[in-house]
Short mmCIF file of N, CA and C in Angstrom, two decimals:
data_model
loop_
_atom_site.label_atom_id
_atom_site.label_comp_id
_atom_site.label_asym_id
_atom_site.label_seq_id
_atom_site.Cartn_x
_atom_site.Cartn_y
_atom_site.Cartn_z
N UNK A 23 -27.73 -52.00 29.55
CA UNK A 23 -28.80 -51.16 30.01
C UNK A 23 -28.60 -50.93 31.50
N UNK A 24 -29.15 -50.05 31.71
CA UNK A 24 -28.67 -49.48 33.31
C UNK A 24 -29.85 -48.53 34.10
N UNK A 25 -29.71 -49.12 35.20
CA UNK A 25 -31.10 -48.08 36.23
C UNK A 25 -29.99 -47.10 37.16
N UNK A 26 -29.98 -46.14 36.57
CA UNK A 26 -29.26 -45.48 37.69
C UNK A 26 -29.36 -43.63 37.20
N UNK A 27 -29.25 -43.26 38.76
CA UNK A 27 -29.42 -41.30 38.67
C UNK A 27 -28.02 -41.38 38.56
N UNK A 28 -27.19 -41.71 38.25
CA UNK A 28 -25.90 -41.10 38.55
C UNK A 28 -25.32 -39.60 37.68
N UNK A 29 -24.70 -38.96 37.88
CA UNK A 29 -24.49 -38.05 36.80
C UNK A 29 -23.99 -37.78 35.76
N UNK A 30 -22.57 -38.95 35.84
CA UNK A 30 -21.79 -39.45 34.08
C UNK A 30 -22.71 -40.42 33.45
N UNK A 31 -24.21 -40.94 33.86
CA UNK A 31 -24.42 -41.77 33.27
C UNK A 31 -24.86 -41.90 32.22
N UNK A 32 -25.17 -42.43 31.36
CA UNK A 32 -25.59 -42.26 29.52
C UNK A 32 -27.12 -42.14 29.51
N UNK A 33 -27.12 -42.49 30.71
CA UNK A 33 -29.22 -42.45 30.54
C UNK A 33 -29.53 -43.20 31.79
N UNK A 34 -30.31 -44.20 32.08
CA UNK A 34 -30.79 -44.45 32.89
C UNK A 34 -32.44 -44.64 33.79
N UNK A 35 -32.83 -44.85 34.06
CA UNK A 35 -34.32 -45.23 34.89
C UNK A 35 -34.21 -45.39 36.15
N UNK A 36 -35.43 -44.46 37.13
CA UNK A 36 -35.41 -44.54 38.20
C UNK A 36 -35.38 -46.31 38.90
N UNK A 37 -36.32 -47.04 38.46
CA UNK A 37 -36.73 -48.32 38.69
C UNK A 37 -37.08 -49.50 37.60
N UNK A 38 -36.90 -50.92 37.85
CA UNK A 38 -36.60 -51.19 36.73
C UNK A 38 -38.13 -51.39 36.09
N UNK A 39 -39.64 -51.10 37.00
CA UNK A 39 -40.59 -51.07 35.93
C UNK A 39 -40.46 -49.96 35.37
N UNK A 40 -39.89 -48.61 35.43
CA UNK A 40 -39.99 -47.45 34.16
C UNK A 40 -38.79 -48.20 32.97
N UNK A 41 -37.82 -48.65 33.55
CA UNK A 41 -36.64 -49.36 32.36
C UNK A 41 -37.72 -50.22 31.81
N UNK A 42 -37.90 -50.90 31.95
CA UNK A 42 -38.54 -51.45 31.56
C UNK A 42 -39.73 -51.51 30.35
N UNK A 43 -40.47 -50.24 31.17
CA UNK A 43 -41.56 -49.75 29.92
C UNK A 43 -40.86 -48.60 28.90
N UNK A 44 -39.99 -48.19 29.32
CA UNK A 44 -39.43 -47.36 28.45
C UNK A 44 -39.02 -48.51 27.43
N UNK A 45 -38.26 -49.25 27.91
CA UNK A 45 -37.07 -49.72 26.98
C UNK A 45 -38.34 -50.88 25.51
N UNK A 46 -39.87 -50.61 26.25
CA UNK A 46 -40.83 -51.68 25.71
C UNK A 46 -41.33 -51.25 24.36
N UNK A 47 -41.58 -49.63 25.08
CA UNK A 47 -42.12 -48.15 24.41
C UNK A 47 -41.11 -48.24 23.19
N UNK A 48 -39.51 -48.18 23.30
CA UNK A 48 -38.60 -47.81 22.37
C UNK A 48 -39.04 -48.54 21.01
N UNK A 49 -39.18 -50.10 21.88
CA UNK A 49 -38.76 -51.12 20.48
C UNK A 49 -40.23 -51.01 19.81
N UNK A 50 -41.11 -51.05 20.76
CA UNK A 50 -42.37 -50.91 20.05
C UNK A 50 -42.62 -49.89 18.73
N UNK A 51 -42.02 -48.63 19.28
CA UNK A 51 -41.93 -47.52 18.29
C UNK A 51 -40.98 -47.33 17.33
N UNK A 52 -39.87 -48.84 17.17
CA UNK A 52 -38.76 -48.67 16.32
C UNK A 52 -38.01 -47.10 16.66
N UNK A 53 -37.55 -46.46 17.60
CA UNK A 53 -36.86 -45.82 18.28
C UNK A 53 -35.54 -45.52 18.90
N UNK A 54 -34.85 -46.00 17.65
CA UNK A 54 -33.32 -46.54 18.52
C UNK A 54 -32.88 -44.97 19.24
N UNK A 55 -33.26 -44.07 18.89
CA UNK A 55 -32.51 -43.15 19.93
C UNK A 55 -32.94 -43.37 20.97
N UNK A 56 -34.05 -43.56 21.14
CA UNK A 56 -34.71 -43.78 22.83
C UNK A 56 -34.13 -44.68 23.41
N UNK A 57 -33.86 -45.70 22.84
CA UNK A 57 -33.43 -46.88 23.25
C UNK A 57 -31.81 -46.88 23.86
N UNK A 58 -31.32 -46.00 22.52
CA UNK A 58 -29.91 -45.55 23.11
C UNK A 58 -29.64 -44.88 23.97
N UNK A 59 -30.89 -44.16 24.73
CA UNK A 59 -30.51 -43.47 26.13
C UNK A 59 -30.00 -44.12 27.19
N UNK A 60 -30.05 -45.85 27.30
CA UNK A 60 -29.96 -46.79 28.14
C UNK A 60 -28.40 -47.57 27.60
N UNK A 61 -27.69 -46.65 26.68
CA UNK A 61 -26.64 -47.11 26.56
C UNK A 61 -25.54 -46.61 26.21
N UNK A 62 -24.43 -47.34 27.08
CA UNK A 62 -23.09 -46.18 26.95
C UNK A 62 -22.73 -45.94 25.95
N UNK A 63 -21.93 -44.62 25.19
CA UNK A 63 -22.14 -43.89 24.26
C UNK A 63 -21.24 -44.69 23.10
N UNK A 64 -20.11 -45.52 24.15
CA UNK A 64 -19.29 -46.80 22.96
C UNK A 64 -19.89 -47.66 22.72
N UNK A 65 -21.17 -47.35 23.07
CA UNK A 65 -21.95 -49.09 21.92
C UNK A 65 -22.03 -48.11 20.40
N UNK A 66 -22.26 -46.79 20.24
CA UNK A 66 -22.79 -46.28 19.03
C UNK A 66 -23.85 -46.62 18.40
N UNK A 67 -24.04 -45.85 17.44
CA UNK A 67 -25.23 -46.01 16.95
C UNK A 67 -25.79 -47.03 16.32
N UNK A 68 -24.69 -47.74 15.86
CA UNK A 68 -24.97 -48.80 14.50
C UNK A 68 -25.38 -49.73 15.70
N UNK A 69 -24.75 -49.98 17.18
CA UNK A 69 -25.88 -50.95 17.39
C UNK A 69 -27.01 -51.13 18.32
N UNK A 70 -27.57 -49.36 18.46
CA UNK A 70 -29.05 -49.37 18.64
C UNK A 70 -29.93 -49.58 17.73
N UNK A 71 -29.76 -49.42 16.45
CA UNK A 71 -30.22 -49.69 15.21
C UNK A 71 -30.40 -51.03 15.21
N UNK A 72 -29.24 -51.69 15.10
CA UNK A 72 -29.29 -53.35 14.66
C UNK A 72 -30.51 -54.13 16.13
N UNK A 73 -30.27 -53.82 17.06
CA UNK A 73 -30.77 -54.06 18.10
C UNK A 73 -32.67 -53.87 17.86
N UNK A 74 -32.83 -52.33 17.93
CA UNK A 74 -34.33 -52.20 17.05
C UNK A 74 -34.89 -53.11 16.03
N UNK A 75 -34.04 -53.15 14.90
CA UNK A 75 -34.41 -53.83 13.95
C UNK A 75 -34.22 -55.38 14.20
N UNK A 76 -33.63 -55.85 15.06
CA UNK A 76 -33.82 -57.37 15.40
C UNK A 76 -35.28 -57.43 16.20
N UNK A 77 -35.62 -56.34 16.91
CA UNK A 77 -37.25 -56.68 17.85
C UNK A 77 -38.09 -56.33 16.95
#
């Protein structure tokens, strides 16, 4: 997971209380795409999924 504006980045949060509530928001809502915004695109999908479904 990563806080950063950069411009190659996969996603990102200004600060880490928005990472934070975002990343709270995701699992709360079983959301793995949201969740996958905070991650580089070689984790794939299968493990924002597994990740969701473990919280």
């Amino acid at each position: 997971m990563g806080i950063s504006n950069e411009p190659d980045s996969p996603g990102g949060a200004p600060s880490r209380g928005e990472l934070a509530s975002d990343v709270q928001s995701a699992l709360h809502d079983q959301d793995g795409k949201a969740l996958g915004e905070y991650f580089s695109p070689a984790a794939g999908d299968d493990y924002r999924k597994s990740l969701v479904d473990r919280f």
